[in-house]
Short mmCIF file of C-alpha atoms in Angstrom, two decimals:
data_model
loop_
_atom_site.label_atom_id
_atom_site.label_comp_id
_atom_site.label_asym_id
_atom_site.label_seq_id
_atom_site.Cartn_x
_atom_site.Cartn_y
_atom_site.Cartn_z
CA MET A 120 2.30 18.27 -5.16
CA LYS A 121 4.26 15.22 -4.08
CA SER A 122 5.84 12.86 -6.55
CA PRO A 123 3.59 10.37 -8.39
CA LEU A 124 3.20 6.87 -7.04
CA ALA A 125 6.05 4.56 -7.98
CA VAL A 126 3.83 2.11 -9.83
CA ARG A 127 3.11 1.64 -13.51
CA VAL A 128 -0.41 0.67 -14.47
CA PRO A 129 -0.38 -1.50 -17.60
CA GLU A 130 -2.79 -0.39 -20.30
CA GLU A 131 -4.59 -3.73 -20.19
CA LEU A 132 -5.74 -2.98 -16.62
CA SER A 133 -8.09 -0.26 -17.88
CA ALA A 134 -11.71 -1.39 -17.48
CA ARG A 135 -13.08 -1.12 -21.01
CA VAL A 136 -16.72 -2.05 -20.33
CA PRO A 137 -18.96 -2.04 -17.23
CA ALA A 138 -18.90 -5.08 -14.96
CA GLU A 139 -22.39 -6.22 -15.99
CA GLN A 140 -21.24 -6.52 -19.63
CA ARG A 141 -18.27 -8.78 -18.90
CA GLY A 142 -20.25 -12.01 -18.69
CA PRO A 143 -23.72 -13.51 -18.31
CA GLY A 144 -25.43 -13.07 -14.96
CA LEU A 145 -23.12 -10.30 -13.76
CA ASP A 146 -24.30 -7.10 -12.08
CA ARG A 147 -22.75 -3.75 -11.19
CA ASP A 148 -21.48 -5.07 -7.87
CA ASP A 149 -19.42 -7.80 -9.55
CA VAL A 150 -16.21 -5.82 -9.15
CA ARG A 151 -13.30 -6.39 -6.80
CA LEU A 152 -12.79 -4.49 -3.57
CA LEU A 153 -9.31 -3.72 -2.28
CA VAL A 154 -9.38 -2.85 1.44
CA SER A 155 -6.59 -0.84 3.08
CA ARG A 156 -6.46 -0.53 6.86
CA GLY A 157 -3.31 1.50 7.22
CA THR A 158 -0.69 -0.49 5.33
CA GLU A 159 -2.56 -3.78 5.80
CA VAL A 160 -4.24 -4.88 2.57
CA SER A 161 -6.98 -7.45 1.99
CA HIS A 162 -8.90 -8.53 -1.12
CA HIS A 163 -12.67 -8.95 -1.44
CA GLY A 164 -15.62 -8.79 -3.79
CA PHE A 165 -17.66 -5.60 -3.61
CA ALA A 166 -20.70 -7.60 -2.50
CA GLU A 167 -18.80 -8.27 0.74
CA LEU A 168 -18.97 -4.58 1.70
CA PRO A 169 -21.79 -5.04 4.27
CA GLY A 170 -19.56 -7.40 6.24
CA LEU A 171 -16.67 -4.91 6.21
CA LEU A 172 -18.70 -2.08 7.72
CA ARG A 173 -20.30 -1.93 11.16
CA ALA A 174 -23.72 -0.99 12.47
CA GLY A 175 -23.55 2.74 13.14
CA ASP A 176 -21.19 3.48 10.25
CA LEU A 177 -22.30 6.18 7.82
CA LEU A 178 -21.82 6.29 4.06
CA VAL A 179 -21.84 9.80 2.56
CA VAL A 180 -23.11 9.51 -1.02
CA ASN A 181 -23.30 11.95 -3.92
CA THR A 182 -26.76 12.27 -5.48
CA SER A 183 -25.60 14.22 -8.55
CA PRO A 184 -26.83 12.66 -11.83
CA THR A 185 -24.52 12.24 -14.79
CA LEU A 186 -25.24 14.43 -17.80
CA ALA A 187 -25.00 13.52 -21.47
CA ALA A 188 -22.35 16.24 -21.54
CA ALA A 189 -20.62 15.66 -24.91
CA VAL A 190 -22.12 17.36 -27.97
CA ASP A 191 -20.80 17.46 -31.53
CA GLY A 192 -20.28 20.87 -33.10
CA ARG A 193 -18.48 22.74 -35.83
CA VAL A 194 -16.22 25.77 -35.93
CA GLY A 195 -16.10 26.79 -39.55
CA HIS A 196 -15.47 23.52 -41.37
CA ALA A 197 -13.70 21.91 -38.40
CA ARG A 198 -15.45 19.27 -36.33
CA VAL A 199 -15.25 19.69 -32.56
CA VAL A 200 -16.76 17.98 -29.53
CA VAL A 201 -17.99 20.29 -26.79
CA HIS A 202 -17.76 18.94 -23.25
CA PHE A 203 -20.21 20.86 -21.06
CA SER A 204 -18.67 21.03 -17.59
CA THR A 205 -20.42 23.35 -15.13
CA ARG A 206 -23.34 25.81 -15.19
CA GLY A 207 -22.49 29.24 -13.82
CA ASP A 208 -24.74 31.46 -11.75
CA ASP A 209 -25.14 33.83 -14.70
CA GLY A 210 -26.45 31.14 -17.06
CA ARG A 211 -23.17 30.57 -18.87
CA TRP A 212 -21.54 27.15 -18.99
CA ALA A 213 -17.91 26.20 -18.54
CA VAL A 214 -16.97 24.10 -21.58
CA GLU A 215 -13.98 22.39 -23.13
CA LEU A 216 -13.51 22.11 -26.89
CA ARG A 217 -12.00 18.76 -27.86
CA GLU A 218 -10.89 17.25 -31.15
CA PRO A 219 -12.50 14.03 -32.44
CA ASP A 220 -9.86 11.29 -32.58
CA GLY A 221 -11.54 9.11 -35.21
CA ARG A 222 -12.24 6.29 -32.74
CA GLY A 223 -15.40 7.66 -31.18
CA THR A 224 -13.54 9.47 -28.40
CA THR A 225 -11.65 12.76 -28.25
CA ARG A 226 -8.22 14.23 -27.62
CA ALA A 227 -7.03 17.59 -26.38
CA ARG A 228 -6.79 20.10 -29.19
CA ALA A 229 -3.26 20.34 -30.58
CA GLU A 230 -2.04 23.94 -30.57
CA GLY A 231 -0.70 24.94 -33.96
CA GLU A 232 -1.31 21.61 -35.65
CA GLY A 233 -3.15 22.82 -38.70
CA VAL A 234 -5.30 25.79 -39.56
CA GLN A 235 -8.49 24.37 -38.10
CA TRP A 236 -7.15 24.41 -34.53
CA ARG A 237 -5.51 27.78 -34.89
CA ASP A 238 -8.95 28.98 -35.96
CA CYS A 239 -11.08 27.43 -33.23
CA GLY A 240 -9.19 26.65 -30.05
CA GLY A 241 -8.86 28.87 -27.03
CA LEU A 242 -9.87 32.21 -28.55
CA ALA A 243 -12.42 34.59 -27.05
CA GLY A 244 -15.26 35.06 -29.50
CA THR A 245 -14.91 31.61 -31.08
CA LYS A 246 -18.34 30.54 -32.37
CA VAL A 247 -19.44 26.91 -32.36
CA ARG A 248 -22.45 25.65 -34.31
CA LEU A 249 -24.40 23.04 -32.35
CA PRO A 250 -27.22 20.66 -33.38
CA GLY A 251 -30.73 22.01 -33.73
CA GLY A 252 -29.60 25.51 -34.69
CA ALA A 253 -28.02 26.33 -31.32
CA ARG A 254 -24.88 28.49 -31.11
CA LEU A 255 -22.11 28.68 -28.52
CA VAL A 256 -19.64 31.54 -28.10
CA LEU A 257 -16.47 31.33 -25.98
CA GLU A 258 -16.18 34.40 -23.75
CA GLU A 259 -13.29 34.06 -21.29
CA PRO A 260 -11.10 31.38 -19.71
CA LEU A 261 -12.50 29.85 -16.53
CA SER A 262 -9.22 30.24 -14.70
CA ALA A 263 -5.87 31.95 -14.96
CA ARG A 264 -4.38 28.43 -14.81
CA GLY A 265 -4.89 27.94 -18.51
CA GLU A 266 -7.30 27.93 -21.43
CA ARG A 267 -8.65 24.37 -21.30
CA LEU A 268 -12.03 25.38 -19.86
CA TRP A 269 -13.88 28.50 -21.03
CA TRP A 270 -17.01 30.29 -19.96
CA ALA A 271 -19.37 30.18 -22.92
CA ARG A 272 -22.84 31.46 -23.68
CA VAL A 273 -25.36 29.34 -25.58
CA SER A 274 -28.18 30.78 -27.69
CA GLY A 275 -30.97 29.08 -29.58
CA ALA A 276 -31.53 26.34 -27.00
CA GLU A 277 -31.59 25.65 -23.28
CA VAL A 278 -28.49 23.59 -22.44
CA PRO A 279 -30.30 20.85 -20.41
CA ALA A 280 -32.68 20.27 -23.36
CA LEU A 281 -29.76 20.34 -25.80
CA LEU A 282 -27.92 17.68 -23.80
CA ARG A 283 -31.00 15.49 -23.48
CA GLU A 284 -31.67 15.58 -27.23
CA HIS A 285 -28.20 15.69 -28.74
CA GLY A 286 -25.71 14.83 -26.01
CA ARG A 287 -23.98 11.61 -25.05
CA PRO A 288 -21.88 10.69 -22.00
CA ILE A 289 -18.26 11.79 -22.06
CA ARG A 290 -16.19 8.79 -23.07
CA TYR A 291 -12.46 8.23 -22.75
CA SER A 292 -10.14 6.40 -25.11
CA TYR A 293 -9.61 3.36 -22.85
CA THR A 294 -13.30 2.38 -23.12
CA GLU A 295 -14.43 -0.04 -25.80
CA ARG A 296 -17.58 1.63 -27.10
CA ASP A 297 -20.29 4.21 -26.45
CA GLN A 298 -22.68 3.37 -23.63
CA PRO A 299 -26.19 4.61 -22.89
CA LEU A 300 -26.53 7.30 -20.24
CA SER A 301 -28.15 4.80 -17.85
CA VAL A 302 -24.81 3.00 -17.56
CA TYR A 303 -23.31 6.19 -16.11
CA GLN A 304 -26.03 6.80 -13.50
CA THR A 305 -25.51 5.59 -9.94
CA VAL A 306 -28.28 4.17 -7.78
CA PHE A 307 -28.06 7.38 -5.71
CA ALA A 308 -28.60 9.83 -8.61
CA LEU A 309 -31.53 12.25 -8.35
CA PRO A 310 -32.89 14.56 -11.06
CA TYR A 311 -32.47 18.30 -10.50
CA ALA A 312 -35.18 20.69 -11.63
CA ASP A 313 -32.69 23.07 -13.27
CA GLY A 314 -31.17 20.25 -15.33
CA THR A 315 -27.77 20.43 -13.66
CA GLY A 316 -25.66 17.43 -12.83
CA SER A 317 -22.16 16.04 -13.25
CA ALA A 318 -20.18 16.14 -16.47
CA GLU A 319 -18.52 12.92 -15.34
CA MET A 320 -20.05 10.11 -13.30
CA PRO A 321 -19.48 10.11 -9.52
CA SER A 322 -18.08 6.66 -10.22
CA ALA A 323 -17.33 5.39 -6.71
CA GLY A 324 -21.08 4.93 -6.27
CA ARG A 325 -21.49 2.93 -9.46
CA PRO A 326 -21.04 -0.59 -8.01
CA PHE A 327 -23.91 -0.13 -5.54
CA THR A 328 -27.15 -1.88 -6.42
CA ALA A 329 -30.55 -1.46 -4.76
CA ARG A 330 -30.11 -4.95 -3.30
CA LEU A 331 -26.77 -4.08 -1.73
CA VAL A 332 -28.09 -0.78 -0.32
CA ALA A 333 -30.98 -2.65 1.28
CA GLU A 334 -28.57 -5.14 2.86
CA LEU A 335 -26.41 -2.34 4.24
CA VAL A 336 -29.45 -0.62 5.75
CA SER A 337 -30.62 -3.91 7.27
CA ARG A 338 -27.24 -4.21 9.01
CA GLY A 339 -27.47 -0.75 10.54
CA VAL A 340 -25.30 1.19 8.08
CA GLN A 341 -26.72 4.67 7.45
CA PHE A 342 -26.60 6.93 4.40
CA ALA A 343 -26.15 10.71 4.23
CA PRO A 344 -26.90 12.24 0.82
CA VAL A 345 -24.89 15.26 -0.35
CA THR A 346 -24.48 16.81 -3.78
CA LEU A 347 -21.42 17.81 -5.75
CA HIS A 348 -21.80 18.42 -9.46
CA THR A 349 -18.41 17.40 -10.77
CA GLY A 350 -16.97 19.12 -13.80
CA VAL A 351 -14.80 17.83 -16.61
CA ALA A 352 -11.53 16.36 -15.38
CA SER A 353 -8.29 16.80 -17.25
CA ALA A 354 -7.33 13.38 -18.58
CA GLU A 355 -4.04 14.75 -19.90
CA SER A 356 -2.64 17.10 -17.25
CA HIS A 357 -4.23 15.91 -13.97
CA GLU A 358 -4.79 19.46 -12.78
CA PRO A 359 -6.52 20.10 -9.43
CA PRO A 360 -10.33 20.38 -9.55
CA TYR A 361 -11.93 23.69 -10.43
CA PRO A 362 -14.66 25.21 -8.20
CA GLU A 363 -17.82 23.09 -8.28
CA ARG A 364 -21.38 23.41 -7.04
CA PHE A 365 -22.20 21.50 -3.87
CA ALA A 366 -24.87 21.16 -1.21
CA VAL A 367 -24.93 19.49 2.21
CA PRO A 368 -28.52 19.49 3.51
CA GLU A 369 -29.40 20.08 7.15
CA ALA A 370 -30.52 16.48 7.74
CA SER A 371 -27.24 15.08 6.41
CA ALA A 372 -25.18 17.55 8.46
CA ARG A 373 -27.01 16.50 11.65
CA LEU A 374 -26.55 12.81 10.84
CA ILE A 375 -22.82 13.19 10.15
CA ASN A 376 -22.30 15.08 13.41
CA ALA A 377 -24.27 12.47 15.38
CA VAL A 378 -22.20 9.61 13.95
CA ARG A 379 -18.97 11.46 14.72
CA ALA A 380 -20.14 11.99 18.30
CA GLY A 381 -20.76 8.26 18.68
CA ASP A 382 -18.79 5.17 17.76
CA GLY A 383 -19.56 5.11 14.03
CA ARG A 384 -17.23 5.91 11.17
CA VAL A 385 -17.94 8.47 8.44
CA VAL A 386 -16.99 6.87 5.11
CA ALA A 387 -17.27 9.00 1.98
CA VAL A 388 -18.29 7.29 -1.24
CA GLY A 389 -16.00 9.01 -3.72
CA THR A 390 -13.70 12.00 -3.75
CA THR A 391 -16.68 14.21 -4.68
CA ALA A 392 -18.40 13.32 -1.41
CA VAL A 393 -15.21 14.16 0.50
CA ARG A 394 -14.99 17.55 -1.19
CA ALA A 395 -18.63 18.34 -0.40
CA VAL A 396 -18.63 17.34 3.26
CA GLU A 397 -15.22 18.82 4.04
CA SER A 398 -16.39 22.08 2.42
CA ALA A 399 -19.26 22.18 4.93
CA ALA A 400 -17.06 21.50 7.97
CA GLY A 401 -15.75 24.24 10.20
CA ALA A 402 -12.34 24.32 11.82
CA ASP A 403 -14.03 22.66 14.82
CA GLY A 404 -14.97 19.65 12.69
CA VAL A 405 -18.69 20.39 12.96
CA VAL A 406 -20.61 20.02 9.69
CA ARG A 407 -23.20 22.69 8.95
CA ALA A 408 -25.74 22.82 6.14
CA ARG A 409 -24.18 24.65 3.21
CA ALA A 410 -24.78 25.14 -0.49
CA GLY A 411 -22.95 27.07 -3.17
CA TRP A 412 -19.52 26.79 -4.76
CA THR A 413 -16.46 25.10 -3.30
CA GLY A 414 -12.89 25.63 -4.38
CA LEU A 415 -11.54 23.38 -1.62
CA VAL A 416 -8.66 21.12 -2.62
CA VAL A 417 -8.05 18.46 0.04
CA THR A 418 -4.33 17.83 0.46
CA PRO A 419 -2.23 16.07 3.10
CA GLU A 420 -1.22 19.50 4.40
CA ARG A 421 -4.84 20.57 4.84
CA GLY A 422 -5.98 17.14 6.07
CA VAL A 423 -9.56 16.02 6.64
CA ARG A 424 -11.79 17.17 9.48
CA VAL A 425 -14.77 14.86 9.12
CA VAL A 426 -14.08 11.82 6.97
CA ASP A 427 -12.72 8.67 8.61
CA GLY A 428 -12.67 6.47 5.51
CA LEU A 429 -13.09 6.61 1.76
CA LEU A 430 -14.49 4.30 -0.90
CA THR A 431 -13.03 5.28 -4.26
CA GLY A 432 -11.94 4.02 -7.63
CA LEU A 433 -8.35 3.40 -8.66
CA HIS A 434 -6.70 6.57 -9.96
CA GLU A 435 -3.73 6.96 -12.28
CA PRO A 436 -0.44 7.28 -10.38
CA GLU A 437 -0.04 10.97 -11.26
CA ALA A 438 -3.69 11.98 -10.65
CA SER A 439 -4.30 14.97 -8.37
CA HIS A 440 -7.04 12.96 -6.60
CA LEU A 441 -4.32 10.93 -4.91
CA LEU A 442 -3.51 13.90 -2.67
CA MET A 443 -6.99 13.53 -1.17
CA LEU A 444 -6.48 9.79 -0.64
CA GLU A 445 -3.19 10.57 1.06
CA ALA A 446 -4.94 13.11 3.31
CA VAL A 447 -7.38 10.40 4.42
CA ALA A 448 -5.07 7.40 4.78
CA GLY A 449 -1.43 8.51 4.51
CA ARG A 450 1.12 8.03 1.73
CA ALA A 451 2.36 4.65 2.98
CA ALA A 452 -1.16 3.17 2.79
CA ILE A 453 -1.67 4.46 -0.75
CA ASP A 454 1.72 3.15 -1.91
CA ARG A 455 1.06 -0.30 -0.44
CA GLY A 456 -2.50 -0.48 -1.75
CA TYR A 457 -1.59 0.50 -5.30
CA GLU A 458 1.32 -1.92 -5.41
CA ALA A 459 -1.09 -4.69 -4.38
CA ALA A 460 -3.70 -3.56 -6.92
CA VAL A 461 -1.24 -3.75 -9.82
CA ARG A 462 0.18 -7.07 -8.62
CA ARG A 463 -3.32 -8.59 -8.30
CA ARG A 464 -4.40 -7.06 -11.63
CA TYR A 465 -7.27 -4.90 -10.40
CA LEU A 466 -9.07 -2.87 -13.06
CA TRP A 467 -8.78 0.92 -13.25
CA HIS A 468 -11.08 3.84 -14.11
CA GLU A 469 -14.84 4.42 -13.82
CA PHE A 470 -15.92 0.89 -14.80
CA GLY A 471 -13.18 -0.74 -12.76
CA ASP A 472 -12.61 -2.07 -9.26
CA VAL A 473 -12.79 -0.05 -6.04
CA HIS A 474 -10.63 0.72 -3.04
CA LEU A 475 -11.89 1.06 0.54
CA LEU A 476 -9.62 3.03 2.86
CA LEU A 477 -10.43 2.48 6.54
CA PRO A 478 -8.70 3.66 9.72
#
């Protein structure tokens, strides 16, 4: 991985509440839009997006809904918060055990800091008591990379029902307060019959409103829905993404290929949409309908085969997601854009401002 960006993001630039809660009369689309065309940077409101795209352009959007993926539990007498990440094919779930931080959010468990964490963190066979009489047992680490995420089996409840009744959205320490699940759903989210979804919001789609989508359609911009159920990110270590479930339907594959064959641009809404569509693309750049698991990590070395542009949030300077941005736009464009974002005091994270990378 290349060195982090040479910018420092002040703590006060973290978006602590959604845009619509920052003042009367505001909506989701009342965020700022940084536009990078190569190393040329311009500044806009997100509502100006229809004027920045062209008839024939295609937005690839993720329809995965956000889950209420955080559930309180206990290991012995110790309080834990279970973050449900990804459902496996065998019915198990990948989970992370976190420690309550006393402020309504969580922190990574501290190895060796007290008996309670020696007793409950990262050990096969660890039993967690969940609300409503449900039980969770850690079975094995998800990856040889480390023991942050574990495959676990739940008894006494179906996980989708458990999350609906007792879960809440995963919340990070830079946010001001808990929010209802509706705040974390994008306008593109669809329910899935098996109760699956994303542990964390596909946040690049959050600023879109029904009104803005209608305006884009009226101007000839098309939409291609794909699905990628994103798992729990590592707020502390910025590790690359784990394998995730994805689907690119036949109709979307045909539409993407048709736009690429014409004069339109394929613009992914979010890094999750990039991962999905690039996972369905062959070495020839042709997208084919696919569904299953993807372990693809898009890097500058691998490059992109399909995506011309990307609409995404602002990531921390050391985040692994920045490798994907660099693959789409080049390191010089990312450096210049992030310098401008800090200088102009854009807001970071899932409730913050957005960045449009165009050719």
